[in-house]
GROMACS .gro file of C-alpha atoms in nm:
model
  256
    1UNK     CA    1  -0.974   0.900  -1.110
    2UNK     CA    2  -0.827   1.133  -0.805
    3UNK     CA    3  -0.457   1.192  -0.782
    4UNK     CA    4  -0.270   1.252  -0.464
    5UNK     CA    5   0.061   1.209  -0.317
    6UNK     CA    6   0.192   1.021   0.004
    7UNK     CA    7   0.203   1.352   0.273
    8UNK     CA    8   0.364   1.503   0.597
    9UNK     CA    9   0.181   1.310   0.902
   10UNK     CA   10   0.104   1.641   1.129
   11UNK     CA   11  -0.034   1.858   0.825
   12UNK     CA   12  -0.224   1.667   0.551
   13UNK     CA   13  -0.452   1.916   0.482
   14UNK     CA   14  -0.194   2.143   0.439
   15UNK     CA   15   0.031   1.920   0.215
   16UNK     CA   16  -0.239   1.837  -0.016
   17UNK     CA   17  -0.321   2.216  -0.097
   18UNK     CA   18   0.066   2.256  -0.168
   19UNK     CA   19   0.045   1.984  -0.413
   20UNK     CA   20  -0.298   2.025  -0.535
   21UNK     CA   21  -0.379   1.680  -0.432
   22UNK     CA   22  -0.697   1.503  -0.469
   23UNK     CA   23  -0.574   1.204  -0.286
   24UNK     CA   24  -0.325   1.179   0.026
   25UNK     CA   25  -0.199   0.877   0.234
   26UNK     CA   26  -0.014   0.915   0.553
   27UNK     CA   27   0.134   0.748   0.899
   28UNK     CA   28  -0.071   0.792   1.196
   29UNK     CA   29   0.210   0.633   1.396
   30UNK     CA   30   0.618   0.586   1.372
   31UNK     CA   31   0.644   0.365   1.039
   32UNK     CA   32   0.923   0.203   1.214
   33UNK     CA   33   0.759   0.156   1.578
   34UNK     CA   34   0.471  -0.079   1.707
   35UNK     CA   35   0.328   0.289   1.934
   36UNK     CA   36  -0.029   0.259   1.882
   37UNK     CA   37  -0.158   0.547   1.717
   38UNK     CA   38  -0.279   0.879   1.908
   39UNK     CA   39  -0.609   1.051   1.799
   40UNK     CA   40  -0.523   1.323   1.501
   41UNK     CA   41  -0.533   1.693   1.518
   42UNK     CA   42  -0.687   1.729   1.192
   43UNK     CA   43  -0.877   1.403   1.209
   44UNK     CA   44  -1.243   1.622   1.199
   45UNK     CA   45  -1.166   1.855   0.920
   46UNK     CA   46  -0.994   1.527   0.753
   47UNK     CA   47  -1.329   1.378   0.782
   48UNK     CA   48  -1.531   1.694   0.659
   49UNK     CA   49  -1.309   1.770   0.345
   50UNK     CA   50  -1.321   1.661  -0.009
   51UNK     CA   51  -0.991   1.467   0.029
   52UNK     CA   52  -0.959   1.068  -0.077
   53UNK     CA   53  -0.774   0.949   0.260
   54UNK     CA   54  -0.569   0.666   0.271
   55UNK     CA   55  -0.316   0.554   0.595
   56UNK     CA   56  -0.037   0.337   0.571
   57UNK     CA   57   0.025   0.106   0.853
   58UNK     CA   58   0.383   0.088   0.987
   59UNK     CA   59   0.668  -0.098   0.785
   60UNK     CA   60   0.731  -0.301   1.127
   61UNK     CA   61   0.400  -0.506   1.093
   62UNK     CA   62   0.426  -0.867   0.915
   63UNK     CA   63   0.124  -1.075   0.957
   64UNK     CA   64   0.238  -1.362   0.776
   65UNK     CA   65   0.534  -1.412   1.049
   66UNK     CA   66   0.572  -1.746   1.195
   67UNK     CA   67   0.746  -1.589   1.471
   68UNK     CA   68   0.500  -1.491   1.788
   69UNK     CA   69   0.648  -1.207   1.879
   70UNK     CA   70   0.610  -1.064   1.557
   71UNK     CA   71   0.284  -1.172   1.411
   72UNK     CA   72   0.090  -1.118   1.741
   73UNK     CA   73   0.151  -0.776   1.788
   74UNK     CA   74   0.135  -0.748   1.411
   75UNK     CA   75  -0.185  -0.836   1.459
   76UNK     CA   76  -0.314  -0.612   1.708
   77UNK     CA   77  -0.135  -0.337   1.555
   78UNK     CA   78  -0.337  -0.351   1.212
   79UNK     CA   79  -0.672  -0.361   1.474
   80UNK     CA   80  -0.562  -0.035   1.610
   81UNK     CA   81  -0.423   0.144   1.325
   82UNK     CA   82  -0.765   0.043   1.127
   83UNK     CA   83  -0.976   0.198   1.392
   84UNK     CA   84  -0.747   0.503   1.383
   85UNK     CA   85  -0.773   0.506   0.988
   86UNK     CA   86  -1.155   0.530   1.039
   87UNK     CA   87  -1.132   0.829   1.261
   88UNK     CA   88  -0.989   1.021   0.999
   89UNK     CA   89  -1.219   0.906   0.710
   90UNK     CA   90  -0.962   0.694   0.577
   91UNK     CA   91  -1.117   0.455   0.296
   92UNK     CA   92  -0.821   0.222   0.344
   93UNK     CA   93  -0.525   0.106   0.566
   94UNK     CA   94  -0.252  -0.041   0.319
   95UNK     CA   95  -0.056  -0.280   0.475
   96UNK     CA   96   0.256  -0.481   0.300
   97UNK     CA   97   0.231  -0.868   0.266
   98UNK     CA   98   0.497  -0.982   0.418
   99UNK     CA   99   0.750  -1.276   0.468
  100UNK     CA  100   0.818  -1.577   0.647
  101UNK     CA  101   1.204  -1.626   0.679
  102UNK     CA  102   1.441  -1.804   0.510
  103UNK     CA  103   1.331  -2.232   0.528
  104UNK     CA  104   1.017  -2.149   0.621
  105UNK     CA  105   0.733  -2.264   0.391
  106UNK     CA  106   0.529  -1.969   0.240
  107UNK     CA  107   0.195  -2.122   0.286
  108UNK     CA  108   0.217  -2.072   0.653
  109UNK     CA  109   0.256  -1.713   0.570
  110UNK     CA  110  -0.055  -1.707   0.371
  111UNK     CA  111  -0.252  -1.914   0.626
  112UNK     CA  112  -0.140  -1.664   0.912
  113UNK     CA  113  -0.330  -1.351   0.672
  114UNK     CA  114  -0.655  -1.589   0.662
  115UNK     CA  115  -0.640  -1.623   1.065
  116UNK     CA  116  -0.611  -1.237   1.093
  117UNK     CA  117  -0.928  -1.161   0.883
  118UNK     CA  118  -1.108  -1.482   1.060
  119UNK     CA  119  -1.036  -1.321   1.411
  120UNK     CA  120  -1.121  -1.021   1.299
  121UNK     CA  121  -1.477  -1.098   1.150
  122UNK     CA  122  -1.564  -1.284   1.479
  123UNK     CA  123  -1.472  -0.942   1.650
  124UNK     CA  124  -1.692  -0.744   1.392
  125UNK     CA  125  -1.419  -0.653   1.123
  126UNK     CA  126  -1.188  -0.387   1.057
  127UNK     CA  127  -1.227  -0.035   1.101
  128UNK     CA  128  -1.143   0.029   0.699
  129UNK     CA  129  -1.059  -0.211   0.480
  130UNK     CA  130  -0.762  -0.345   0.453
  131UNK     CA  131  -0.531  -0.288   0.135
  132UNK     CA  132  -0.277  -0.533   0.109
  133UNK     CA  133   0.008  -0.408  -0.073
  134UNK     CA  134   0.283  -0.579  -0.348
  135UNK     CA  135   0.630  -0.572  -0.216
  136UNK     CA  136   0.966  -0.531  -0.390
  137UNK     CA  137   1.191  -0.829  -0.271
  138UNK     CA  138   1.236  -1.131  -0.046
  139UNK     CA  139   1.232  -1.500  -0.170
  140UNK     CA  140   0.963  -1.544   0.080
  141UNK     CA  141   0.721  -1.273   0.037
  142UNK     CA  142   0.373  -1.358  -0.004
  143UNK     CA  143   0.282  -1.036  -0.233
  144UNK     CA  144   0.595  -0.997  -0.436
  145UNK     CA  145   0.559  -1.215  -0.717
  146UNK     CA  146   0.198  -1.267  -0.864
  147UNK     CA  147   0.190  -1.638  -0.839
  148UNK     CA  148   0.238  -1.601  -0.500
  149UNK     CA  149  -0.043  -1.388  -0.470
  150UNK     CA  150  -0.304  -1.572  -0.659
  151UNK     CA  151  -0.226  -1.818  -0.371
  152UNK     CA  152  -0.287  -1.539  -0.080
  153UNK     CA  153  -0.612  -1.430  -0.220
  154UNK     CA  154  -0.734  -1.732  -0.270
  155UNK     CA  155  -0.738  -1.746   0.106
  156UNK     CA  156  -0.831  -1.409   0.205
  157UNK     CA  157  -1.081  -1.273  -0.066
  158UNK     CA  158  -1.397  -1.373   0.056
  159UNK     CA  159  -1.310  -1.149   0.353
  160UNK     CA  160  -1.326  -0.848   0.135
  161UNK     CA  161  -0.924  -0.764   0.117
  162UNK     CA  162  -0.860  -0.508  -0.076
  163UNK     CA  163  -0.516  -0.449  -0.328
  164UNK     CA  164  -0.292  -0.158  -0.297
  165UNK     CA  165  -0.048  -0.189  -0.653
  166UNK     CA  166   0.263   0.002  -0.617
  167UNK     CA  167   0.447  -0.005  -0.969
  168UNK     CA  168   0.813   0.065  -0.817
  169UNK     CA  169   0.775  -0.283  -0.619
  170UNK     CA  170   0.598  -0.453  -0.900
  171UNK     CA  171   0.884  -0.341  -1.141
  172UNK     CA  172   1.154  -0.419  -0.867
  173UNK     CA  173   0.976  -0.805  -0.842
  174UNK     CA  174   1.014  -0.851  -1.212
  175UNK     CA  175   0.688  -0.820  -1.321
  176UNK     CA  176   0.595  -0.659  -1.628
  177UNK     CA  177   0.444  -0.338  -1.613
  178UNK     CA  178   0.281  -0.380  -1.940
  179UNK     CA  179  -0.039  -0.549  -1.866
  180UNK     CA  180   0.019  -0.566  -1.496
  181UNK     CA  181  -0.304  -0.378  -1.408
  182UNK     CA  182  -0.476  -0.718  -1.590
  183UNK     CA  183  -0.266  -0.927  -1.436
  184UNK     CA  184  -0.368  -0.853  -1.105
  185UNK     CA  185  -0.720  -0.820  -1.153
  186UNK     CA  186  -0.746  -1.149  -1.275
  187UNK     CA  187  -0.572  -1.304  -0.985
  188UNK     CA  188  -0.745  -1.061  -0.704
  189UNK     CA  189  -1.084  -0.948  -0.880
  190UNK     CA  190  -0.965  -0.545  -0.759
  191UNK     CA  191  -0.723  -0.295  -0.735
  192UNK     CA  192  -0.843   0.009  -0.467
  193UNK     CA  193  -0.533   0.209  -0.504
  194UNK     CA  194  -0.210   0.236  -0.669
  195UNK     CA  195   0.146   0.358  -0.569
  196UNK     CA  196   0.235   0.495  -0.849
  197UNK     CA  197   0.596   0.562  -0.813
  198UNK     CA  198   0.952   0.500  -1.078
  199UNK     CA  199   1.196   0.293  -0.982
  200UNK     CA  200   1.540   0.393  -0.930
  201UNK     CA  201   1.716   0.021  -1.012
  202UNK     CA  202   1.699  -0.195  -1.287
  203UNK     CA  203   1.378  -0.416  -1.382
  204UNK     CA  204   1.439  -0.730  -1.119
  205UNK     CA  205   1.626  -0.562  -0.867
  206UNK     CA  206   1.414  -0.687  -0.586
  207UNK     CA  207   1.567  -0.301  -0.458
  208UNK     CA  208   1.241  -0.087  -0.331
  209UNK     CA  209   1.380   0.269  -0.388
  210UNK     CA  210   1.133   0.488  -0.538
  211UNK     CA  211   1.183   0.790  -0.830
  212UNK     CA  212   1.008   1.050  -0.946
  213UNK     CA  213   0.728   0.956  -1.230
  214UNK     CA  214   0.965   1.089  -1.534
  215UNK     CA  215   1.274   1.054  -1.361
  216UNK     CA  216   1.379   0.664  -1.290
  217UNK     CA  217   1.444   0.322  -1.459
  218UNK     CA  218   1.060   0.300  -1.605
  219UNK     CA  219   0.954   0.418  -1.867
  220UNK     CA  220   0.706   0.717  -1.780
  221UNK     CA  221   0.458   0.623  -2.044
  222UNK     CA  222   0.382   0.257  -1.860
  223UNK     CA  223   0.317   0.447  -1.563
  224UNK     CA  224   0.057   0.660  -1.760
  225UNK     CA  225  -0.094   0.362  -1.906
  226UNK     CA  226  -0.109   0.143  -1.542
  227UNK     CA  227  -0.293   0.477  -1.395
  228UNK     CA  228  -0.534   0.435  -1.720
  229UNK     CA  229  -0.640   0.141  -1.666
  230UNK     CA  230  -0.682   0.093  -1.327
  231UNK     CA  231  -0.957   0.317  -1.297
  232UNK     CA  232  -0.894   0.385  -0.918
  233UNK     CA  233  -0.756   0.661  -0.664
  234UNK     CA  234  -0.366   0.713  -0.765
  235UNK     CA  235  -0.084   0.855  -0.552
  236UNK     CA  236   0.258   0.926  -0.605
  237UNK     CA  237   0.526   0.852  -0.266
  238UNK     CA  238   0.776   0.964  -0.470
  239UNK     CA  239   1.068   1.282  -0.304
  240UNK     CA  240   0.852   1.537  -0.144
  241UNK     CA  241   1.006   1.814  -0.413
  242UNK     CA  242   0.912   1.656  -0.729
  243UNK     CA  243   0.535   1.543  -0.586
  244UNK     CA  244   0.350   1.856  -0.711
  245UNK     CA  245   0.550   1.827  -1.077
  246UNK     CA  246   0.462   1.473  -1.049
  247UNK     CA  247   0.089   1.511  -0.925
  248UNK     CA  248   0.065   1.798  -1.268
  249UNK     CA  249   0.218   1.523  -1.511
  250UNK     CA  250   0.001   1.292  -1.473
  251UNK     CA  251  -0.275   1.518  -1.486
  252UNK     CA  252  -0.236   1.655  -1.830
  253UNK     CA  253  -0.096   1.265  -1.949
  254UNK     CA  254  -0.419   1.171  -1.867
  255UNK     CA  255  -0.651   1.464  -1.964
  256UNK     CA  256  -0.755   1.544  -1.642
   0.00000   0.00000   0.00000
């Protein structure tokens, strides 16, 4: 298990020696803009060193949108920030589920996921595999509550999706951390990484508003035991001050 933190954009390699991360996630674009992303200064040593890369596309995309001018570019956008994941070495491009809006029936939502991996596969596939990730609220999510999600990856799996667990948003969704790393597997067969992050509202709160590992709502030890037993690359996105303490913690909690 490698343990890394979410990291400045412009300096990875630089933020992961601060922290003495193992493991470090980043934007290659604005999280809040559809700009497709430019090629990275650090994208050959990135490649060369013994970092676990992850990049997380921008909040803006929603492929399970009903609306055009949202899911098309959504679309395209998780095409180019893929390719632009692979030219750093990325293993993964984590990408949240989603929503269709309010009166609008969820399986669309789910369908419109299928139809991106279909396209993509007649195209060759993505650049890195794509991590979809659990979100925090939204009555018409497709990856915040688990039955939900049975439902999406019963339509995407055979494509090879991967799952990206954050614990804050599972927490947030009312699901039980307890056995949640089960849970999941059972429903999507994997989980490639996990956001391991405390929450700081109540269990429920549908609020995605992450604390450091010892210092929110959940209890530190379930965060321990979810990073125990999902036996995959781990990384904290909790306030840049605390990631190091945080990163350390979980270290020695685990006997690493």
């Amino acid at each position: 298990m490698r343990i890394g933190a979410h990291v400045r954009d412009d300096d990875p390699l630089g933020a992961a020696a601060a922290r003495g991360a193992e493991v470090v996630q980043f934007f290659l674009s604005e999280p809040q803009g559809w700009k497709a992303p430019a090629p990275h200064p650090q994208a050959e040593r990135l490649r060369d060193s013994d970092l676990t890369v992850f990049v997380h596309a921008p909040y803006v995309i929603n492929v399970a949108s009903l609306n055009n001018r949202v899911r098309i570019p959504s679309r395209k956008a998780v095409a180019q920030q893929a390719q632009a994941a692979a030219e750093v070495g990325a293993r993964g491009l984590v990408v949240h589920g989603g929503h269709v809006a309010k009166g609008e029936d969820v399986a669309e939502g789910i369908a419109n996921w299928r139809k991106l991996f279909e396209r993509q596969a007649e195209q060759g596939g993505f650049g890195v595999p794509i991590l979809i990730e659990n979100t925090a609220g939204g009555e018409n999510a497709v990856a915040r509550r688990f039955d939900v999600l049975g439902r999406l990856w019963d339509a995407v799996g055979e494509f090879g999706a991967g799952f990206c667990l954050d614990t804050c948003h599972a927490f947030a969704a009312g699901e039980d951390l307890v056995d949640v790393v089960d849970r999941v597997k059972a429903l999507t067969g994997r989980i490639d990484l996990v956001h391991l992050n405390n929450s700081r509202d109540a269990f429920g709160s549908s609020r995605d508003r992450h604390a450091g590992v010892r210092s929110g709502t959940i209890d530190p030890d379930q965060l321990v035991a979810v990073c125990a037993a999902a036996g995959c690359p781990v990384l904290v996105e909790t306030p840049d001050e605390g990631q190091a303490a945080d990163i350390a913690y979980l270290r020695e909690r685990l006997g690493r």
